[in-house]
mmCIF file of C-alpha atoms in Angstrom:
data_model
loop_
_atom_site.group_PDB
_atom_site.id
_atom_site.type_symbol
_atom_site.label_atom_id
_atom_site.label_comp_id
_atom_site.label_asym_id
_atom_site.label_seq_id
_atom_site.Cartn_x
_atom_site.Cartn_y
_atom_site.Cartn_z
ATOM 1 C CA MET W 6 3.831 39.468 3.194
ATOM 2 C CA SER W 7 5.929 36.530 2.068
ATOM 3 C CA ARG W 8 5.177 34.042 -0.662
ATOM 4 C CA LEU W 9 3.636 30.622 -0.141
ATOM 5 C CA LYS W 10 6.221 27.901 0.380
ATOM 6 C CA LEU W 11 5.574 24.223 -0.318
ATOM 7 C CA TYR W 12 7.648 21.449 1.209
ATOM 8 C CA TYR W 13 7.412 18.408 -1.049
ATOM 9 C CA ALA W 14 8.912 15.027 -1.861
ATOM 10 C CA PRO W 15 9.238 14.103 -5.544
ATOM 11 C CA GLY W 16 6.249 12.103 -6.735
ATOM 12 C CA ALA W 17 4.581 12.073 -3.311
ATOM 13 C CA CYS W 18 1.006 13.271 -2.797
ATOM 14 C CA SER W 19 2.466 16.798 -2.399
ATOM 15 C CA LEU W 20 2.789 16.810 -6.199
ATOM 16 C CA ALA W 21 -0.962 17.582 -6.243
ATOM 17 C CA ASP W 22 -0.358 20.804 -4.280
ATOM 18 C CA HIS W 23 2.597 21.671 -6.504
ATOM 19 C CA ILE W 24 0.408 21.292 -9.607
ATOM 20 C CA ALA W 25 -2.343 23.365 -8.019
ATOM 21 C CA LEU W 26 0.051 26.235 -7.291
ATOM 22 C CA HIS W 27 1.249 26.239 -10.900
ATOM 23 C CA GLU W 28 -2.298 25.926 -12.243
ATOM 24 C CA ALA W 29 -3.377 28.936 -10.170
ATOM 25 C CA GLY W 30 -0.399 31.022 -11.282
ATOM 26 C CA ALA W 31 0.419 31.618 -7.615
ATOM 27 C CA PRO W 32 3.756 33.080 -6.527
ATOM 28 C CA PHE W 33 5.413 30.380 -4.452
ATOM 29 C CA ASP W 34 8.658 28.705 -3.453
ATOM 30 C CA ILE W 35 9.377 25.002 -2.998
ATOM 31 C CA GLU W 36 11.803 22.996 -0.928
ATOM 32 C CA ARG W 37 12.432 19.297 -1.382
ATOM 33 C CA VAL W 38 12.264 16.958 1.611
ATOM 34 C CA ASP W 39 13.893 13.555 1.884
ATOM 35 C CA ILE W 40 11.093 11.693 3.626
ATOM 36 C CA ARG W 41 13.425 8.901 4.767
ATOM 37 C CA THR W 42 15.946 11.132 6.533
ATOM 38 C CA HIS W 43 13.490 13.988 7.273
ATOM 39 C CA THR W 44 16.046 16.442 5.893
ATOM 40 C CA THR W 45 15.270 19.302 3.530
ATOM 41 C CA GLU W 46 17.431 20.121 0.529
ATOM 42 C CA HIS W 47 19.002 22.909 2.636
ATOM 43 C CA GLY W 48 20.007 20.474 5.372
ATOM 44 C CA ILE W 49 17.277 21.406 7.855
ATOM 45 C CA ASP W 50 15.571 18.760 9.987
ATOM 46 C CA PHE W 51 12.081 18.887 8.472
ATOM 47 C CA ARG W 52 10.535 17.901 11.808
ATOM 48 C CA THR W 53 11.511 21.356 13.118
ATOM 49 C CA ILE W 54 9.221 22.795 10.423
ATOM 50 C CA SER W 55 6.425 20.222 10.718
ATOM 51 C CA ALA W 56 6.416 17.895 13.714
ATOM 52 C CA LYS W 57 4.459 15.383 11.644
ATOM 53 C CA GLY W 58 7.536 14.795 9.492
ATOM 54 C CA TYR W 59 5.714 14.179 6.213
ATOM 55 C CA VAL W 60 4.639 16.216 3.209
ATOM 56 C CA PRO W 61 2.892 18.298 2.106
ATOM 57 C CA ALA W 62 3.551 21.228 4.377
ATOM 58 C CA LEU W 63 2.579 24.679 3.182
ATOM 59 C CA ILE W 64 3.849 27.866 4.781
ATOM 60 C CA LEU W 65 1.165 30.490 4.231
ATOM 61 C CA ALA W 66 1.783 34.099 3.337
ATOM 62 C CA ASP W 67 1.379 35.106 6.996
ATOM 63 C CA GLY W 68 3.861 32.470 8.157
ATOM 64 C CA GLN W 69 1.370 29.901 9.468
ATOM 65 C CA LEU W 70 1.942 26.223 8.721
ATOM 66 C CA LEU W 71 -0.747 24.116 7.062
ATOM 67 C CA THR W 72 -0.407 20.312 6.737
ATOM 68 C CA GLU W 73 -2.483 17.352 5.511
ATOM 69 C CA ASN W 74 -3.164 17.122 1.809
ATOM 70 C CA ILE W 75 -6.946 17.568 2.046
ATOM 71 C CA ALA W 76 -6.501 20.756 4.091
ATOM 72 C CA VAL W 77 -3.773 22.173 1.841
ATOM 73 C CA LEU W 78 -5.701 21.451 -1.358
ATOM 74 C CA ASP W 79 -8.930 22.828 0.119
ATOM 75 C CA HIS W 80 -7.118 25.987 1.174
ATOM 76 C CA LEU W 81 -5.649 26.450 -2.298
ATOM 77 C CA ALA W 82 -9.098 25.959 -3.820
ATOM 78 C CA THR W 83 -10.418 28.632 -1.443
ATOM 79 C CA LEU W 84 -7.635 31.055 -2.412
ATOM 80 C CA TYR W 85 -8.051 30.251 -6.097
ATOM 81 C CA PRO W 86 -11.722 29.437 -6.771
ATOM 82 C CA GLN W 87 -10.987 28.319 -10.341
ATOM 83 C CA LEU W 88 -9.494 25.177 -8.747
ATOM 84 C CA ALA W 89 -12.845 24.126 -7.267
ATOM 85 C CA PRO W 90 -16.185 23.073 -8.751
ATOM 86 C CA ALA W 91 -18.831 25.797 -8.873
ATOM 87 C CA GLY W 92 -22.338 25.727 -7.494
ATOM 88 C CA PRO W 93 -23.936 25.647 -4.035
ATOM 89 C CA LEU W 94 -22.544 22.188 -3.303
ATOM 90 C CA GLY W 95 -19.199 22.831 -5.004
ATOM 91 C CA ARG W 96 -17.032 22.933 -1.889
ATOM 92 C CA SER W 97 -18.825 20.004 -0.282
ATOM 93 C CA ARG W 98 -18.415 17.915 -3.435
ATOM 94 C CA LEU W 99 -14.746 18.843 -3.554
ATOM 95 C CA ILE W 100 -14.140 17.781 0.051
ATOM 96 C CA GLU W 101 -16.140 14.605 -0.593
ATOM 97 C CA ALA W 102 -13.838 13.721 -3.514
ATOM 98 C CA LEU W 103 -10.660 14.689 -1.623
ATOM 99 C CA ALA W 104 -11.688 12.603 1.376
ATOM 100 C CA PHE W 105 -12.412 9.561 -0.796
ATOM 101 C CA ILE W 106 -9.091 9.891 -2.620
ATOM 102 C CA SER W 107 -7.188 10.315 0.657
ATOM 103 C CA THR W 108 -8.863 7.810 2.954
ATOM 104 C CA GLU W 109 -9.664 5.088 0.438
ATOM 105 C CA LEU W 110 -7.503 5.331 -2.680
ATOM 106 C CA HIS W 111 -4.268 6.772 -1.249
ATOM 107 C CA ARG W 112 -4.385 4.373 1.684
ATOM 108 C CA ALA W 113 -4.906 1.381 -0.608
ATOM 109 C CA PHE W 114 -1.391 1.817 -2.039
ATOM 110 C CA LYS W 115 0.277 1.197 1.349
ATOM 111 C CA PRO W 116 1.380 -2.426 0.696
ATOM 112 C CA MET W 117 3.023 -1.346 -2.581
ATOM 113 C CA TRP W 118 5.066 1.399 -0.976
ATOM 114 C CA HIS W 119 5.887 -0.412 2.269
ATOM 115 C CA GLY W 120 7.019 -3.886 1.240
ATOM 116 C CA GLY W 121 3.796 -5.798 1.524
ATOM 117 C CA SER W 122 3.709 -9.511 0.699
ATOM 118 C CA THR W 123 2.870 -10.599 -2.862
ATOM 119 C CA ARG W 124 -0.625 -11.489 -1.705
ATOM 120 C CA GLU W 125 -1.096 -8.090 -0.051
ATOM 121 C CA VAL W 126 0.153 -6.266 -3.137
ATOM 122 C CA VAL W 127 -2.146 -8.223 -5.459
ATOM 123 C CA HIS W 128 -5.111 -7.507 -3.173
ATOM 124 C CA ALA W 129 -4.145 -3.818 -3.005
ATOM 125 C CA ALA W 130 -3.968 -3.583 -6.805
ATOM 126 C CA LYS W 131 -7.487 -5.041 -7.109
ATOM 127 C CA THR W 132 -8.724 -2.616 -4.490
ATOM 128 C CA VAL W 133 -7.193 0.362 -6.308
ATOM 129 C CA THR W 134 -8.739 -0.720 -9.617
ATOM 130 C CA SER W 135 -12.141 -1.105 -7.949
ATOM 131 C CA LEU W 136 -11.924 2.314 -6.248
ATOM 132 C CA LEU W 137 -10.914 3.967 -9.518
ATOM 133 C CA ALA W 138 -13.881 2.320 -11.245
ATOM 134 C CA ARG W 139 -16.168 3.774 -8.568
ATOM 135 C CA LEU W 140 -14.742 7.251 -9.166
ATOM 136 C CA SER W 141 -15.069 6.778 -12.943
ATOM 137 C CA GLY W 142 -18.777 6.136 -12.542
ATOM 138 C CA GLY W 143 -19.362 9.574 -11.042
ATOM 139 C CA MET W 144 -17.115 11.577 -13.373
ATOM 140 C CA LYS W 145 -18.679 14.517 -15.247
ATOM 141 C CA ARG W 146 -15.906 14.262 -17.883
ATOM 142 C CA PRO W 147 -13.368 15.056 -19.026
ATOM 143 C CA PHE W 148 -12.429 15.758 -15.394
ATOM 144 C CA LEU W 149 -14.129 14.794 -12.145
ATOM 145 C CA PHE W 150 -16.454 17.808 -12.129
ATOM 146 C CA GLY W 151 -16.626 18.674 -15.810
ATOM 147 C CA GLU W 152 -14.599 20.751 -18.251
ATOM 148 C CA GLN W 153 -12.073 22.186 -15.795
ATOM 149 C CA PRO W 154 -9.800 20.231 -13.427
ATOM 150 C CA SER W 155 -10.013 20.842 -9.699
ATOM 151 C CA VAL W 156 -7.563 20.195 -6.895
ATOM 152 C CA ALA W 157 -9.245 16.772 -6.564
ATOM 153 C CA ASP W 158 -8.175 15.954 -10.122
ATOM 154 C CA PHE W 159 -4.600 16.889 -9.244
ATOM 155 C CA TYR W 160 -4.635 14.525 -6.269
ATOM 156 C CA LEU W 161 -6.276 11.822 -8.365
ATOM 157 C CA PHE W 162 -3.605 12.314 -11.029
ATOM 158 C CA VAL W 163 -0.889 11.505 -8.502
ATOM 159 C CA MET W 164 -2.745 8.293 -7.609
ATOM 160 C CA LEU W 165 -2.915 7.466 -11.321
ATOM 161 C CA LEU W 166 0.843 7.969 -11.605
ATOM 162 C CA TRP W 167 1.274 5.566 -8.695
ATOM 163 C CA ALA W 168 -1.009 3.068 -10.446
ATOM 164 C CA GLN W 169 1.197 3.301 -13.522
ATOM 165 C CA ARG W 170 4.325 2.856 -11.435
ATOM 166 C CA PHE W 171 2.978 -0.335 -9.867
ATOM 167 C CA ASP W 172 1.335 -1.674 -13.059
ATOM 168 C CA VAL W 173 -2.158 -1.393 -11.640
ATOM 169 C CA GLU W 174 -5.003 -1.632 -14.155
ATOM 170 C CA VAL W 175 -7.063 1.538 -14.419
ATOM 171 C CA PRO W 176 -10.467 2.055 -16.079
ATOM 172 C CA GLY W 177 -10.510 3.778 -19.484
ATOM 173 C CA PRO W 178 -11.835 7.138 -18.226
ATOM 174 C CA MET W 179 -9.052 7.241 -15.633
ATOM 175 C CA ALA W 180 -6.368 6.469 -18.221
ATOM 176 C CA GLU W 181 -7.807 9.286 -20.328
ATOM 177 C CA LEU W 182 -7.791 11.672 -17.357
ATOM 178 C CA ARG W 183 -4.146 10.773 -16.680
ATOM 179 C CA ARG W 184 -3.301 11.513 -20.340
ATOM 180 C CA ARG W 185 -5.161 14.835 -20.290
ATOM 181 C CA MET W 186 -3.476 15.894 -17.086
ATOM 182 C CA ARG W 187 -0.016 15.140 -18.488
ATOM 183 C CA GLU W 188 -0.752 17.581 -21.323
ATOM 184 C CA ARG W 189 -1.366 20.500 -18.974
ATOM 185 C CA PRO W 190 1.508 23.033 -18.702
ATOM 186 C CA ALA W 191 1.097 23.244 -14.919
ATOM 187 C CA VAL W 192 1.573 19.484 -14.614
ATOM 188 C CA GLY W 193 4.635 19.582 -16.848
ATOM 189 C CA ALA W 194 6.131 22.445 -14.822
ATOM 190 C CA ALA W 195 5.569 20.728 -11.476
ATOM 191 C CA MET W 196 6.877 17.364 -12.677
ATOM 192 C CA ALA W 197 9.943 18.961 -14.247
ATOM 193 C CA ALA W 198 10.689 20.852 -11.037
ATOM 194 C CA GLU W 199 10.472 17.566 -9.096
ATOM 195 C CA GLY W 200 12.684 15.719 -11.569
ATOM 196 C CA LEU W 201 9.802 13.514 -12.764
ATOM 197 C CA ALA W 202 9.426 14.718 -16.358
#
């Protein structure tokens, strides 16, 4: 059986998967993808690996390909249960959080990444702040589900890095979560490997 292999782009949402793999202590390999040229660091057309052409893409131990951040993070939380909240509703709550982060928060950044007008960017920033406030209200603290971070916290952390990059105001609990996450060795290892440290 081969190791897991993550295709990533530095600072993209795939950073969440990269952090999760480090946090779990999983044996894995990584390969950087230039998402503009769709070329991997070894000169391969990434679209021959994943027809979707975007990250993350995770090659599983049996050689199957898994894409879409929610699916990859959910799979990692299934493989490594310490990355998910406990309890009878644990998995459902995790998917609930991942879906909100993906479909609402992640999507809200689009004008910032894709050359939106000043008006669109200002509106997007307000939307992001509002969505983060909504998440803050349901936090168990210090992380989304309590004392231990989950894969949803890793995804949220990437969104908080994006907020910092674009000077978006974040609620106090979210700024604290971002600070706590930066202190974790797994986060430092993933960011260093992606040239973000």
